[in-house]
PDB file of C-alpha atoms in Angstrom:
ATOM      1  CA  MET A   1     -81.776  54.228  30.202  1.00  0.00           C
ATOM      2  CA  LYS A   2     -82.170  57.960  29.581  1.00  0.00           C
ATOM      3  CA  GLU A   3     -80.001  57.793  26.367  1.00  0.00           C
ATOM      4  CA  ILE A   4     -82.311  55.199  24.843  1.00  0.00           C
ATOM      5  CA  ASN A   5     -85.466  57.299  25.472  1.00  0.00           C
ATOM      6  CA  GLU A   6     -83.734  60.342  23.932  1.00  0.00           C
ATOM      7  CA  SER A   7     -82.776  58.368  20.807  1.00  0.00           C
ATOM      8  CA  ARG A   8     -86.255  56.971  20.385  1.00  0.00           C
ATOM      9  CA  SER A   9     -87.892  60.365  20.581  1.00  0.00           C
ATOM     10  CA  SER A  10     -85.703  61.661  17.722  1.00  0.00           C
ATOM     11  CA  ALA A  11     -86.432  58.576  15.437  1.00  0.00           C
ATOM     12  CA  ARG A  12     -88.906  59.355  12.668  1.00  0.00           C
ATOM     13  CA  SER A  13     -90.798  57.106  10.450  1.00  0.00           C
ATOM     14  CA  VAL A  14     -90.284  57.392   6.637  1.00  0.00           C
ATOM     15  CA  LEU A  15     -94.077  57.198   6.203  1.00  0.00           C
ATOM     16  CA  ARG A  16     -96.242  60.118   7.141  1.00  0.00           C
ATOM     17  CA  LEU A  17     -99.943  60.159   7.058  1.00  0.00           C
ATOM     18  CA  ASN A  18    -101.051  63.738   6.403  1.00  0.00           C
ATOM     19  CA  HIS A  19    -104.846  63.021   6.221  1.00  0.00           C
ATOM     20  CA  VAL A  20    -107.095  60.085   6.929  1.00  0.00           C
ATOM     21  CA  VAL A  21    -110.690  60.320   5.610  1.00  0.00           C
ATOM     22  CA  PHE A  22    -113.630  58.069   5.036  1.00  0.00           C
ATOM     23  CA  ASP A  23    -114.615  58.286   1.352  1.00  0.00           C
ATOM     24  CA  LYS A  24    -117.710  56.122   1.587  1.00  0.00           C
ATOM     25  CA  ILE A  25    -119.764  54.691   4.299  1.00  0.00           C
ATOM     26  CA  SER A  26    -122.845  52.908   2.981  1.00  0.00           C
ATOM     27  CA  PHE A  27    -125.495  50.551   4.446  1.00  0.00           C
ATOM     28  CA  SER A  28    -128.344  49.056   2.428  1.00  0.00           C
ATOM     29  CA  ARG A  29    -131.034  46.848   4.053  1.00  0.00           C
ATOM     30  CA  HIS A  30    -132.494  44.134   1.905  1.00  0.00           C
ATOM     31  CA  GLY A  31    -134.540  42.227   4.477  1.00  0.00           C
ATOM     32  CA  PHE A  32    -134.540  41.061   8.091  1.00  0.00           C
ATOM     33  CA  MET A  33    -132.405  38.754  10.075  1.00  0.00           C
ATOM     34  CA  ASN A  34    -132.794  35.132   9.078  1.00  0.00           C
ATOM     35  CA  GLN A  35    -134.748  33.486  11.991  1.00  0.00           C
ATOM     36  CA  SER A  36    -134.158  29.948  10.758  1.00  0.00           C
ATOM     37  CA  GLU A  37    -131.595  27.607  12.208  1.00  0.00           C
ATOM     38  CA  ASP A  38    -129.452  27.974   9.067  1.00  0.00           C
ATOM     39  CA  GLU A  39    -127.417  30.985   9.808  1.00  0.00           C
ATOM     40  CA  THR A  40    -126.475  32.986   6.745  1.00  0.00           C
ATOM     41  CA  GLU A  41    -122.783  33.858   6.823  1.00  0.00           C
ATOM     42  CA  VAL A  42    -121.405  37.374   6.082  1.00  0.00           C
ATOM     43  CA  LYS A  43    -119.389  37.580   2.958  1.00  0.00           C
ATOM     44  CA  LEU A  44    -116.474  39.916   3.221  1.00  0.00           C
ATOM     45  CA  LYS A  45    -114.267  41.395   0.459  1.00  0.00           C
ATOM     46  CA  MET A  46    -111.283  43.749   0.871  1.00  0.00           C
ATOM     47  CA  GLY A  47    -109.487  45.813  -1.730  1.00  0.00           C
ATOM     48  CA  VAL A  48    -106.533  48.151  -1.724  1.00  0.00           C
ATOM     49  CA  ALA A  49    -105.598  50.833  -4.249  1.00  0.00           C
ATOM     50  CA  ILE A  50    -102.494  52.987  -4.111  1.00  0.00           C
ATOM     51  CA  LYS A  51    -102.067  55.985  -6.369  1.00  0.00           C
ATOM     52  CA  LYS A  52     -99.295  58.602  -6.760  1.00  0.00           C
ATOM     53  CA  TYR A  53    -100.577  62.060  -6.905  1.00  0.00           C
ATOM     54  CA  ASP A  54     -97.497  64.276  -6.596  1.00  0.00           C
ATOM     55  CA  ALA A  55     -93.776  64.002  -5.881  1.00  0.00           C
ATOM     56  CA  ASP A  56     -93.317  61.814  -2.743  1.00  0.00           C
ATOM     57  CA  LYS A  57     -97.177  61.789  -2.135  1.00  0.00           C
ATOM     58  CA  TYR A  58     -99.591  58.872  -2.353  1.00  0.00           C
ATOM     59  CA  THR A  59    -103.193  57.930  -1.590  1.00  0.00           C
ATOM     60  CA  VAL A  60    -103.721  54.496  -0.001  1.00  0.00           C
ATOM     61  CA  SER A  61    -107.320  53.429  -0.112  1.00  0.00           C
ATOM     62  CA  LEU A  62    -108.810  50.476   1.683  1.00  0.00           C
ATOM     63  CA  GLN A  63    -112.272  49.299   0.815  1.00  0.00           C
ATOM     64  CA  VAL A  64    -114.253  46.559   2.709  1.00  0.00           C
ATOM     65  CA  LEU A  65    -117.533  45.219   1.420  1.00  0.00           C
ATOM     66  CA  ALA A  66    -119.723  43.044   3.661  1.00  0.00           C
ATOM     67  CA  GLU A  67    -122.840  41.340   2.575  1.00  0.00           C
ATOM     68  CA  LYS A  68    -125.344  39.134   4.435  1.00  0.00           C
ATOM     69  CA  GLU A  69    -127.573  37.713   1.707  1.00  0.00           C
ATOM     70  CA  GLU A  70    -131.176  38.928   1.785  1.00  0.00           C
ATOM     71  CA  GLU A  71    -130.447  41.112   4.813  1.00  0.00           C
ATOM     72  CA  TYR A  72    -127.946  43.895   4.195  1.00  0.00           C
ATOM     73  CA  SER A  73    -124.849  45.119   2.362  1.00  0.00           C
ATOM     74  CA  VAL A  74    -122.166  47.479   3.683  1.00  0.00           C
ATOM     75  CA  GLU A  75    -119.423  49.357   1.934  1.00  0.00           C
ATOM     76  CA  ILE A  76    -116.719  51.279   3.747  1.00  0.00           C
ATOM     77  CA  GLN A  77    -113.820  53.074   2.104  1.00  0.00           C
ATOM     78  CA  ILE A  78    -111.142  54.908   3.808  1.00  0.00           C
ATOM     79  CA  THR A  79    -108.161  56.814   2.309  1.00  0.00           C
ATOM     80  CA  GLY A  80    -104.813  57.820   3.733  1.00  0.00           C
ATOM     81  CA  TYR A  81    -102.971  60.737   2.131  1.00  0.00           C
ATOM     82  CA  CYS A  82     -99.352  59.718   2.647  1.00  0.00           C
ATOM     83  CA  SER A  83     -95.896  61.158   2.229  1.00  0.00           C
ATOM     84  CA  ILE A  84     -92.870  58.924   1.586  1.00  0.00           C
ATOM     85  CA  ALA A  85     -89.745  59.627  -0.390  1.00  0.00           C
ATOM     86  CA  ASP A  86     -89.895  58.097  -3.943  1.00  0.00           C
ATOM     87  CA  ASP A  87     -86.319  56.936  -3.564  1.00  0.00           C
ATOM     88  CA  CYS A  88     -86.988  55.115  -0.298  1.00  0.00           C
ATOM     89  CA  GLY A  89     -85.783  51.600  -0.895  1.00  0.00           C
ATOM     90  CA  MET A  90     -88.867  49.953   0.740  1.00  0.00           C
ATOM     91  CA  ARG A  91     -91.314  52.525  -0.404  1.00  0.00           C
ATOM     92  CA  ASP A  92     -93.705  49.937  -2.060  1.00  0.00           C
ATOM     93  CA  ALA A  93     -93.699  47.557   0.896  1.00  0.00           C
ATOM     94  CA  ILE A  94     -94.215  50.396   3.400  1.00  0.00           C
ATOM     95  CA  LEU A  95     -97.150  51.747   1.427  1.00  0.00           C
ATOM     96  CA  LYS A  96     -98.767  48.364   0.943  1.00  0.00           C
ATOM     97  CA  LYS A  97     -98.294  46.987   4.430  1.00  0.00           C
ATOM     98  CA  ASN A  98     -97.841  49.754   6.971  1.00  0.00           C
ATOM     99  CA  ALA A  99    -100.272  52.275   5.569  1.00  0.00           C
ATOM    100  CA  VAL A 100    -102.925  49.571   5.206  1.00  0.00           C
ATOM    101  CA  ALA A 101    -102.178  48.324   8.759  1.00  0.00           C
ATOM    102  CA  ILE A 102    -102.701  51.870  10.111  1.00  0.00           C
ATOM    103  CA  LEU A 103    -106.033  52.375   8.231  1.00  0.00           C
ATOM    104  CA  PHE A 104    -107.524  48.893   8.971  1.00  0.00           C
ATOM    105  CA  PRO A 105    -108.554  49.562  12.678  1.00  0.00           C
ATOM    106  CA  TYR A 106    -110.646  52.512  11.509  1.00  0.00           C
ATOM    107  CA  VAL A 107    -112.530  50.404   9.057  1.00  0.00           C
ATOM    108  CA  ARG A 108    -112.844  47.686  11.542  1.00  0.00           C
ATOM    109  CA  ALA A 109    -114.416  50.003  14.120  1.00  0.00           C
ATOM    110  CA  GLN A 110    -116.743  51.626  11.594  1.00  0.00           C
ATOM    111  CA  LEU A 111    -117.954  48.199  10.318  1.00  0.00           C
ATOM    112  CA  THR A 112    -118.839  47.200  13.910  1.00  0.00           C
ATOM    113  CA  LEU A 113    -120.578  50.558  14.496  1.00  0.00           C
ATOM    114  CA  ILE A 114    -122.712  50.517  11.483  1.00  0.00           C
ATOM    115  CA  THR A 115    -123.844  46.955  12.046  1.00  0.00           C
ATOM    116  CA  SER A 116    -124.536  47.400  15.749  1.00  0.00           C
ATOM    117  CA  GLN A 117    -127.990  48.565  14.994  1.00  0.00           C
ATOM    118  CA  PRO A 118    -131.449  47.132  15.803  1.00  0.00           C
ATOM    119  CA  GLU A 119    -132.232  43.761  14.235  1.00  0.00           C
ATOM    120  CA  ILE A 120    -128.651  43.227  12.987  1.00  0.00           C
ATOM    121  CA  GLU A 121    -126.061  40.922  14.400  1.00  0.00           C
ATOM    122  CA  PRO A 122    -122.950  43.110  14.656  1.00  0.00           C
ATOM    123  CA  ILE A 123    -119.846  42.310  12.592  1.00  0.00           C
ATOM    124  CA  VAL A 124    -116.701  42.250  14.806  1.00  0.00           C
ATOM    125  CA  LEU A 125    -113.671  41.486  12.648  1.00  0.00           C
ATOM    126  CA  PRO A 126    -110.997  39.614  14.340  1.00  0.00           C
ATOM    127  CA  VAL A 127    -107.506  41.008  14.438  1.00  0.00           C
ATOM    128  CA  PHE A 128    -105.945  40.054  11.163  1.00  0.00           C
ATOM    129  CA  ASN A 129    -102.265  39.664  10.155  1.00  0.00           C
ATOM    130  CA  ILE A 130    -102.426  42.504   7.529  1.00  0.00           C
ATOM    131  CA  SER A 131     -98.956  41.592   6.229  1.00  0.00           C
ATOM    132  CA  THR A 132    -100.058  38.076   5.279  1.00  0.00           C
ATOM    133  CA  ILE A 133    -103.260  39.261   3.591  1.00  0.00           C
ATOM    134  CA  ILE A 134    -101.393  41.907   1.590  1.00  0.00           C
ATOM    135  CA  ASP A 135     -98.841  39.290   0.420  1.00  0.00           C
ATOM    136  CA  ASN A 136    -101.753  37.352  -1.127  1.00  0.00           C
ATOM    137  CA  MET A 137    -103.111  40.424  -2.960  1.00  0.00           C
ATOM    138  CA  ASP A 138    -101.989  41.807  -6.213  1.00  0.00           C
ATOM    139  CA  ILE A 139    -101.455  45.496  -5.538  1.00  0.00           C
ATOM    140  CA  SER A 140     -99.751  47.800  -7.929  1.00  0.00           C
ATOM    141  CA  ILE A 141     -98.939  51.390  -7.381  1.00  0.00           C
ATOM    142  CA  GLN A 142    -100.502  53.626  -9.975  1.00  0.00           C
ATOM    143  CA  GLU A 143     -97.929  56.298 -10.888  1.00  0.00           C
TER     144      GLU A 143
END
């Protein structure tokens, strides 16, 4: 058992997140909660952008837009500054899936926090299968 623990502690990921920052956190109120029985649904959009900015260095940005018609709109964008070898065989898949999967919980928590205010029904996003969502998005790495 001890040998397994030692080998795990020396294992390193090929992806390294050097910095994680929120680029934008925006909330705009357009009105008040709909009091009628017809509940207005929240429209969500998600976008991912990956850019190379130096040898073996990339930014991975995740943007989530939430809008409840005639009530509010929210925009949250987070960026991870990543290092991964350009010659890594799975570089694109790791940047697209793993980096986004690491960033998503931060956006999820911020979205809940910003909508947990007076006279707003909080948005609590369910746990998503990020891999499946990313597979359905057209994401290219800007070199």
